[in-house]
Short mmCIF file of C-alpha atoms and ligand atoms in Angstrom, two decimals:
data_model
loop_
_atom_site.label_atom_id
_atom_site.label_comp_id
_atom_site.label_asym_id
_atom_site.label_seq_id
_atom_site.Cartn_x
_atom_site.Cartn_y
_atom_site.Cartn_z
CA UNK R 1 0.00 0.00 0.00
CA UNK R 2 1.48 3.39 -0.92
CA UNK R 3 2.04 5.60 2.06
CA UNK R 4 3.35 8.64 0.20
CA UNK R 5 0.48 10.99 -0.41
CA UNK R 6 0.85 13.25 -3.43
CA UNK R 7 0.24 16.94 -2.81
CA UNK R 8 -0.93 19.33 -5.50
CA UNK R 9 0.03 22.81 -4.33
CA UNK R 10 -2.19 25.87 -4.60
CA UNK R 11 -0.85 29.11 -6.04
CA UNK R 12 -2.16 31.39 -3.33
CA UNK R 13 -3.98 30.80 -0.08
CA UNK R 14 -7.33 32.56 0.42
CA UNK R 15 -6.76 32.78 4.19
CA UNK R 16 -6.36 36.58 4.08
CA UNK R 17 -9.99 36.87 2.90
CA UNK R 18 -11.31 35.13 6.00
CA UNK R 19 -12.61 37.01 9.05
CA UNK R 20 -11.52 34.75 11.90
CA UNK R 21 -13.52 36.80 14.38
CA UNK R 22 -16.75 36.00 12.59
CA UNK R 23 -16.93 32.32 11.72
CA UNK R 24 -20.37 30.75 11.50
CA UNK R 25 -19.89 27.01 12.01
CA UNK R 26 -18.91 25.02 8.92
CA UNK R 27 -19.15 27.70 6.26
CA UNK R 28 -15.54 28.57 5.52
CA UNK R 29 -13.18 25.91 4.16
CA UNK R 30 -9.41 25.86 3.91
CA UNK R 31 -7.19 25.70 0.82
CA UNK R 32 -6.75 21.93 0.55
CA UNK R 33 -8.68 18.69 0.82
CA UNK R 34 -7.76 15.02 1.01
CA UNK R 35 -9.20 12.70 -1.62
CA UNK R 36 -9.00 8.97 -2.23
CA UNK R 37 -11.04 6.91 -4.71
CA UNK R 38 -12.17 3.34 -4.42
CA UNK R 39 -12.45 1.35 -7.63
CA UNK R 40 -11.67 -2.14 -8.94
CA UNK R 41 -12.02 -3.44 -5.40
CA UNK R 42 -9.31 -1.24 -3.83
CA UNK R 43 -8.64 2.20 -2.40
CA UNK R 44 -6.35 4.02 -4.84
CA UNK R 45 -3.35 6.27 -4.11
CA UNK R 46 -4.58 9.09 -1.85
CA UNK R 47 -3.84 12.70 -2.69
CA UNK R 48 -4.11 16.17 -1.26
CA UNK R 49 -5.45 18.65 -3.76
CA UNK R 50 -6.79 22.21 -3.73
CA UNK R 51 -10.30 22.38 -2.21
CA UNK R 52 -12.58 21.98 -5.22
CA UNK R 53 -16.06 21.07 -6.38
CA UNK R 54 -16.49 17.46 -7.38
CA UNK R 55 -18.39 16.20 -10.39
CA UNK R 56 -20.62 13.11 -10.21
CA UNK R 57 -23.20 11.46 -12.45
CA UNK R 58 -26.76 12.39 -11.46
CA UNK R 59 -27.32 8.65 -11.01
CA UNK R 60 -24.46 8.33 -8.49
CA UNK R 61 -25.74 6.10 -5.70
CA UNK R 62 -25.06 8.60 -2.93
CA UNK R 63 -27.85 10.79 -4.32
CA UNK R 64 -30.43 8.02 -4.39
CA UNK R 65 -29.68 5.67 -1.54
CA UNK R 66 -27.68 7.83 0.83
CA UNK R 67 -24.60 5.63 0.99
CA UNK R 68 -22.62 8.27 2.86
CA UNK R 69 -21.07 8.66 6.29
CA UNK R 70 -18.75 11.08 8.05
CA UNK R 71 -16.70 11.98 11.11
CA UNK R 72 -16.16 15.18 13.07
CA UNK R 73 -12.79 15.97 14.64
CA UNK R 74 -10.79 19.03 15.65
CA UNK R 75 -7.16 20.22 15.57
CA UNK R 76 -5.94 22.77 18.14
CA UNK R 77 -2.98 25.17 18.41
CA UNK R 78 -1.39 25.48 21.85
CA UNK R 79 0.39 28.49 23.36
CA UNK R 80 3.74 27.27 22.03
CA UNK R 81 2.31 26.93 18.50
CA UNK R 82 2.24 23.16 18.58
CA UNK R 83 -0.70 21.54 16.80
CA UNK R 84 -2.69 18.73 18.43
CA UNK R 85 -5.40 16.26 17.49
CA UNK R 86 -7.72 14.73 20.07
CA UNK R 87 -8.11 10.93 20.06
CA UNK R 88 -7.96 10.62 16.24
CA UNK R 89 -7.78 6.83 16.50
CA UNK R 90 -11.33 6.85 17.86
CA UNK R 91 -12.63 8.62 14.77
CA UNK R 92 -10.60 6.36 12.51
CA UNK R 93 -12.17 3.28 14.09
CA UNK R 94 -15.64 4.75 14.14
CA UNK R 95 -15.75 5.71 10.47
CA UNK R 96 -14.92 2.13 9.63
CA UNK R 97 -17.84 0.96 11.75
CA UNK R 98 -20.08 3.41 9.88
CA UNK R 99 -18.68 2.30 6.50
CA UNK R 100 -19.23 -1.34 7.32
CA UNK R 101 -22.83 -0.78 8.41
CA UNK R 102 -23.55 1.01 5.12
CA UNK R 103 -21.97 -1.79 3.04
CA UNK R 104 -19.12 0.54 2.07
CA UNK R 105 -15.45 -0.56 1.99
CA UNK R 106 -13.50 0.18 5.16
CA UNK R 107 -10.79 2.82 4.80
CA UNK R 108 -7.21 1.81 5.67
CA UNK R 109 -6.08 3.21 9.03
CA UNK R 110 -2.70 4.34 7.66
CA UNK R 111 -4.36 6.31 4.84
CA UNK R 112 -6.70 7.94 7.35
CA UNK R 113 -4.00 8.92 9.85
CA UNK R 114 -1.41 9.96 7.28
CA UNK R 115 -3.96 11.85 5.20
CA UNK R 116 -5.23 13.66 8.24
CA UNK R 117 -1.84 14.66 9.64
CA UNK R 118 -0.46 15.71 6.24
CA UNK R 119 -3.54 17.83 5.62
CA UNK R 120 -3.49 19.42 9.08
CA UNK R 121 0.21 20.19 8.66
CA UNK R 122 -0.45 21.96 5.37
CA UNK R 123 -3.32 23.95 6.91
CA UNK R 124 -1.56 24.96 10.14
CA UNK R 125 -2.03 28.67 9.50
CA UNK R 126 -5.79 28.19 9.68
CA UNK R 127 -5.57 26.98 13.29
CA UNK R 128 -5.60 29.92 15.67
CA UNK R 129 -4.49 30.07 19.27
CA UNK R 130 -6.98 30.98 21.95
CA UNK R 131 -10.08 29.79 23.68
CA UNK R 132 -12.70 28.22 21.46
CA UNK R 133 -10.58 28.22 18.30
CA UNK R 134 -10.00 25.04 16.35
CA UNK R 135 -9.88 23.57 12.89
CA UNK R 136 -12.90 21.32 12.40
CA UNK R 137 -12.00 18.28 10.31
CA UNK R 138 -14.66 16.47 8.35
CA UNK R 139 -13.63 13.07 6.97
CA UNK R 140 -16.45 11.57 4.87
CA UNK R 141 -17.14 8.96 2.24
CA UNK R 142 -19.75 8.73 -0.52
CA UNK R 143 -20.86 6.21 -3.14
CA UNK R 144 -19.86 7.64 -6.51
CA UNK R 145 -20.80 4.81 -8.84
CA UNK R 146 -23.39 5.74 -11.48
CA UNK R 147 -26.57 3.67 -11.60
CA UNK R 148 -29.81 3.53 -9.70
CA UNK R 149 -30.10 -0.16 -8.91
CA UNK R 150 -30.69 -0.39 -5.16
CA UNK R 151 -27.49 -2.18 -4.21
CA UNK R 152 -24.14 -1.11 -2.76
CA UNK R 153 -21.89 0.81 -5.14
CA UNK R 154 -18.60 -0.46 -6.48
CA UNK R 155 -17.01 2.99 -6.48
CA UNK R 156 -16.54 5.44 -3.63
CA UNK R 157 -14.73 8.62 -2.70
CA UNK R 158 -13.21 9.30 0.72
CA UNK R 159 -12.45 12.94 1.46
CA UNK R 160 -11.36 15.17 4.32
CA UNK R 161 -12.24 18.84 4.31
CA UNK R 162 -11.30 21.40 6.99
CA UNK R 163 -13.16 24.38 8.37
CA UNK R 164 -11.85 26.88 10.93
CA UNK R 165 -14.33 26.77 13.81
CA UNK R 166 -15.47 28.62 16.86
CA UNK R 167 -18.70 27.83 18.73
CA UNK R 168 -21.30 25.51 17.15
CA UNK R 169 -24.27 27.24 18.80
CA UNK R 170 -24.39 31.00 18.56
CA UNK R 171 -26.76 31.52 21.49
CA UNK R 172 -28.58 29.77 24.30
CA UNK R 173 -29.69 26.20 23.76
CA UNK R 174 -33.14 24.90 24.67
CA UNK R 175 -34.49 21.57 23.47
CA UNK R 176 -37.66 19.64 22.72
CA UNK R 177 -37.88 16.11 24.05
CA UNK R 178 -39.20 13.84 21.30
CA UNK R 179 -42.57 12.18 21.91
CA UNK R 180 -43.54 11.42 18.32
CA UNK R 181 -40.60 11.30 15.91
CA UNK R 182 -37.60 9.00 16.29
CA UNK R 183 -33.98 9.20 15.28
CA UNK R 184 -33.11 5.52 15.30
CA UNK R 185 -34.41 2.06 16.13
CA UNK R 186 -33.05 -1.29 17.24
CA UNK R 187 -30.88 -2.84 14.56
CA UNK R 188 -30.75 0.41 12.59
CA UNK R 189 -27.92 2.81 11.82
CA UNK R 190 -28.19 5.03 14.93
CA UNK R 191 -24.69 4.16 16.16
CA UNK R 192 -23.14 5.11 12.81
CA UNK R 193 -22.44 8.59 11.55
CA UNK R 194 -24.61 7.83 8.54
CA UNK R 195 -25.62 10.93 6.60
CA UNK R 196 -29.24 9.74 6.55
CA UNK R 197 -29.40 9.74 10.36
CA UNK R 198 -29.05 13.50 10.19
CA UNK R 199 -31.44 14.08 7.27
CA UNK R 200 -34.17 12.25 9.20
CA UNK R 201 -33.81 14.68 12.08
CA UNK R 202 -34.12 17.86 10.07
CA UNK R 203 -37.92 18.01 9.84
CA UNK R 204 -38.60 17.49 13.59
CA UNK R 205 -35.71 19.86 14.29
CA UNK R 206 -37.30 22.49 12.07
CA UNK R 207 -40.55 22.14 14.01
CA UNK R 208 -38.56 22.68 17.21
CA UNK R 209 -36.81 25.74 15.70
CA UNK R 210 -40.23 27.26 15.00
CA UNK R 211 -40.89 27.09 18.74
CA UNK R 212 -37.55 28.79 19.49
CA UNK R 213 -35.85 25.52 20.48
CA UNK R 214 -32.43 24.66 19.05
CA UNK R 215 -32.31 20.85 19.23
CA UNK R 216 -34.43 17.77 19.68
CA UNK R 217 -33.46 15.29 22.38
CA UNK R 218 -34.35 11.86 21.08
CA UNK R 219 -36.07 9.17 23.08
CA UNK R 220 -36.24 5.44 22.31
CA UNK R 221 -38.52 4.71 19.37
CA UNK R 222 -40.73 2.16 21.11
CA UNK R 223 -41.70 3.89 24.36
CA UNK R 224 -40.44 7.50 23.94
CA UNK R 225 -39.48 7.32 27.62
CA UNK R 226 -35.73 6.59 27.67
CA UNK R 227 -33.70 9.65 26.78
CA UNK R 228 -31.02 8.80 24.24
CA UNK R 229 -29.10 11.63 22.54
CA UNK R 230 -29.52 14.94 20.79
CA UNK R 231 -28.45 14.08 17.27
CA UNK R 232 -25.63 16.61 16.98
CA UNK R 233 -24.43 15.70 20.49
CA UNK R 234 -24.80 13.17 23.31
CA UNK R 235 -26.57 14.39 26.43
CA UNK R 236 -25.72 14.44 30.14
CA UNK R 237 -28.01 15.21 33.07
CA UNK R 238 -26.86 16.24 36.51
CA UNK R 239 -29.34 15.13 39.14
CA UNK R 240 -28.20 16.36 42.57
CA UNK R 241 -24.45 15.65 42.35
CA UNK R 242 -24.49 12.70 39.95
CA UNK R 243 -24.03 12.86 36.18
CA UNK R 244 -26.10 10.53 34.03
CA UNK R 245 -25.77 9.67 30.37
CA UNK R 246 -27.43 6.95 28.31
CA UNK R 247 -25.53 3.75 27.55
CA UNK R 248 -24.33 3.35 23.98
CA UNK R 249 -26.18 0.82 21.86
CA UNK R 250 -26.91 0.24 18.20
CA UNK R 251 -29.20 3.28 18.43
CA UNK R 252 -26.80 5.80 20.00
CA UNK R 253 -23.61 7.37 18.69
CA UNK R 254 -20.54 6.32 20.68
CA UNK R 255 -19.40 9.94 21.01
CA UNK R 256 -15.71 10.64 21.58
CA UNK R 257 -16.53 13.65 23.74
CA UNK R 258 -19.12 11.59 25.63
CA UNK R 259 -16.69 8.82 26.52
CA UNK R 260 -13.92 11.31 27.33
CA UNK R 261 -16.23 13.19 29.70
CA UNK R 262 -17.20 10.02 31.53
CA UNK R 263 -13.50 9.39 32.28
CA UNK R 264 -12.70 13.03 32.99
CA UNK R 265 -15.68 13.51 35.30
CA UNK R 266 -14.57 10.51 37.35
CA UNK R 267 -11.03 11.89 37.47
CA UNK R 268 -12.43 15.20 38.73
CA UNK R 269 -14.27 13.37 41.50
CA UNK R 270 -17.78 13.60 40.11
CA UNK R 271 -20.14 10.66 40.36
CA UNK R 272 -21.11 9.30 36.95
CA UNK R 273 -23.75 6.72 36.13
CA UNK R 274 -24.21 5.37 32.64
CA UNK R 275 -27.92 4.60 32.55
CA UNK R 276 -31.08 5.90 30.98
CA UNK R 277 -32.84 8.86 32.49
CA UNK R 278 -36.52 8.59 31.65
CA UNK R 279 -38.72 11.48 30.63
CA UNK R 280 -40.94 11.01 33.70
CA UNK R 281 -37.87 11.04 35.96
CA UNK R 282 -36.50 14.15 34.27
CA UNK R 283 -39.76 16.03 34.73
CA UNK R 284 -40.07 14.91 38.36
CA UNK R 285 -36.48 16.06 39.03
CA UNK R 286 -37.10 19.36 37.24
CA UNK R 287 -40.14 19.90 39.47
CA UNK R 288 -38.50 18.96 42.77
CA UNK R 289 -35.31 20.90 42.03
CA UNK R 290 -32.94 17.91 41.94
CA UNK R 291 -32.29 18.40 38.20
CA UNK R 292 -29.34 20.76 38.36
CA UNK R 293 -28.00 20.75 34.81
CA UNK R 294 -28.44 19.38 31.32
CA UNK R 295 -25.67 19.59 28.75
CA UNK R 296 -24.81 18.30 25.33
CA UNK R 297 -21.39 16.89 24.48
CA UNK R 298 -19.93 16.51 21.02
CA UNK R 299 -16.93 17.47 18.91
CA UNK R 300 -18.64 20.39 17.21
CA UNK R 301 -20.72 21.41 20.22
CA UNK R 302 -17.91 20.72 22.77
CA UNK R 303 -20.01 21.04 25.94
CA UNK R 304 -23.18 23.05 25.51
CA UNK R 305 -25.34 23.80 28.53
CA UNK R 306 -29.03 23.23 27.81
CA UNK R 307 -30.97 25.95 29.57
CA UNK R 308 -34.44 24.49 29.22
CA UNK R 309 -36.52 21.71 27.74
CA UNK R 310 -40.04 21.33 26.44
CA UNK R 311 -42.06 18.14 26.60
CA UNK R 312 -45.49 18.03 25.03
CA UNK R 313 -47.12 21.32 26.12
CA UNK R 314 -44.92 22.07 29.14
CA UNK R 315 -41.65 24.00 29.24
CA UNK R 316 -39.07 23.66 32.02
CA UNK R 317 -36.13 25.96 32.71
CA UNK R 318 -32.74 24.56 33.71
CA UNK R 319 -30.58 27.65 34.27
CA UNK R 320 -26.85 27.22 34.68
CA UNK R 321 -26.18 26.76 38.42
CA UNK R 322 -23.26 28.18 40.39
CA UNK R 323 -20.59 25.50 40.43
CA UNK R 324 -21.70 24.19 37.05
CA UNK R 325 -20.23 20.77 36.31
CA UNK R 326 -20.69 21.45 32.59
CA UNK R 327 -18.48 24.53 32.68
CA UNK R 328 -15.82 22.86 34.86
CA UNK R 329 -15.74 19.83 32.56
CA UNK R 330 -15.57 22.05 29.50
CA UNK R 331 -12.60 23.97 30.90
CA UNK R 332 -10.73 20.82 31.86
CA UNK R 333 -11.45 19.07 28.56
CA UNK R 334 -10.43 22.03 26.40
CA UNK R 335 -7.34 22.55 28.57
CA UNK R 336 -6.33 18.96 27.81
CA UNK R 337 -7.10 19.43 24.12
CA UNK R 338 -5.01 22.60 23.90
CA UNK R 339 -2.09 21.34 26.01
CA UNK R 340 -2.82 23.62 28.97
CA UNK R 341 -3.50 20.72 31.32
CA UNK R 342 -1.89 17.37 32.01
CA UNK R 343 -3.22 14.62 29.76
CA UNK R 344 -3.31 11.61 32.10
CA UNK R 345 -5.23 9.56 29.54
CA UNK R 346 -2.83 10.09 26.61
CA UNK R 347 -5.61 11.55 24.44
CA UNK R 348 -3.62 14.35 22.76
CA UNK R 349 -1.69 13.55 19.58
CA UNK R 350 1.00 15.96 18.41
CA UNK R 351 0.90 16.78 14.68
CA UNK R 352 4.48 16.94 13.40
C1 COI I 401 -19.64 16.65 15.41
O1 COI I 401 -19.73 17.00 16.58
O2 COI I 401 -18.57 16.62 14.82
C2 COI I 401 -20.80 16.23 14.66
O3 COI I 401 -20.70 15.33 13.90
C3 COI I 401 -22.04 16.98 14.80
C4 COI I 401 -22.36 17.56 13.47
C5 COI I 401 -23.67 17.11 13.01
C6 COI I 401 -22.17 19.02 13.40
#
């Protein structure tokens, strides 16, 4: 397998046209992208090329059957100008789980890691120092083969694009707890970062937006009682002084931030229980005051406090308390990611 990635250089970077103080999430992209094609039963020689539009047949299977999946990762610049990735091996393994579930060919780990680090090295200037700054990395794969027979494609494209990022949410976050629509079901693709998992959330999410709510928190499809995740992030509840988050399953994304927070919270001396919180329990705890905090956790969202939730016709407020666990966890996690704090778990990976 070739390990030398070819690089096609750009003539001039467009970085000077970018306002780094005003970066809506995921709208600005860097100069280069990583690209690798799958054909004749094998991934071909990967390359890094100028960021460009791609051309596909209208019959390409990705457009018809949604054979597509992705990852979300970030690179950070520390105070000494070193560049770091956070647990990239987790994303590498997870995209292969997603690919497998969608009957797509797994992507070689060495191509993934080498492609990612070569790309991040080339795009270093786009990673700014300072709180909240990062380069969001979006590895993804699509079925490119032309033809509308409903069967897995024989040709694919794996790409990585990069977007300088600040906060995912621009304001306060309040959520609707799902009682009608579902994100995933037993035996489905909920654990994968399948593109279609996200498309299926957009309509209920739009209904929530119309009510002034930013996200939907999904419940299990059969009873709508067990609280699962929020689609763009996993969710944590603090009831009294214990943190709760749902167990992973074939319905829930095994979030890298989620699993890191479980370990970090324990290290910080917080009690953590991985078990379902039910809707009835959440409402009872909101009413009796034992529900202290709700927050989302994800790569894009980092840790986002949820300041209220609606269920059916009732709305409940969950203002940020003094001594917020969410804010303490966020500070510790981002300090590890940006090399300001010890990394006892060995999560940081230096990009050289
Ligand atoms: C991420 O956190 O990277 C995600 O994949 C969420 C995304 C839908 C913005």
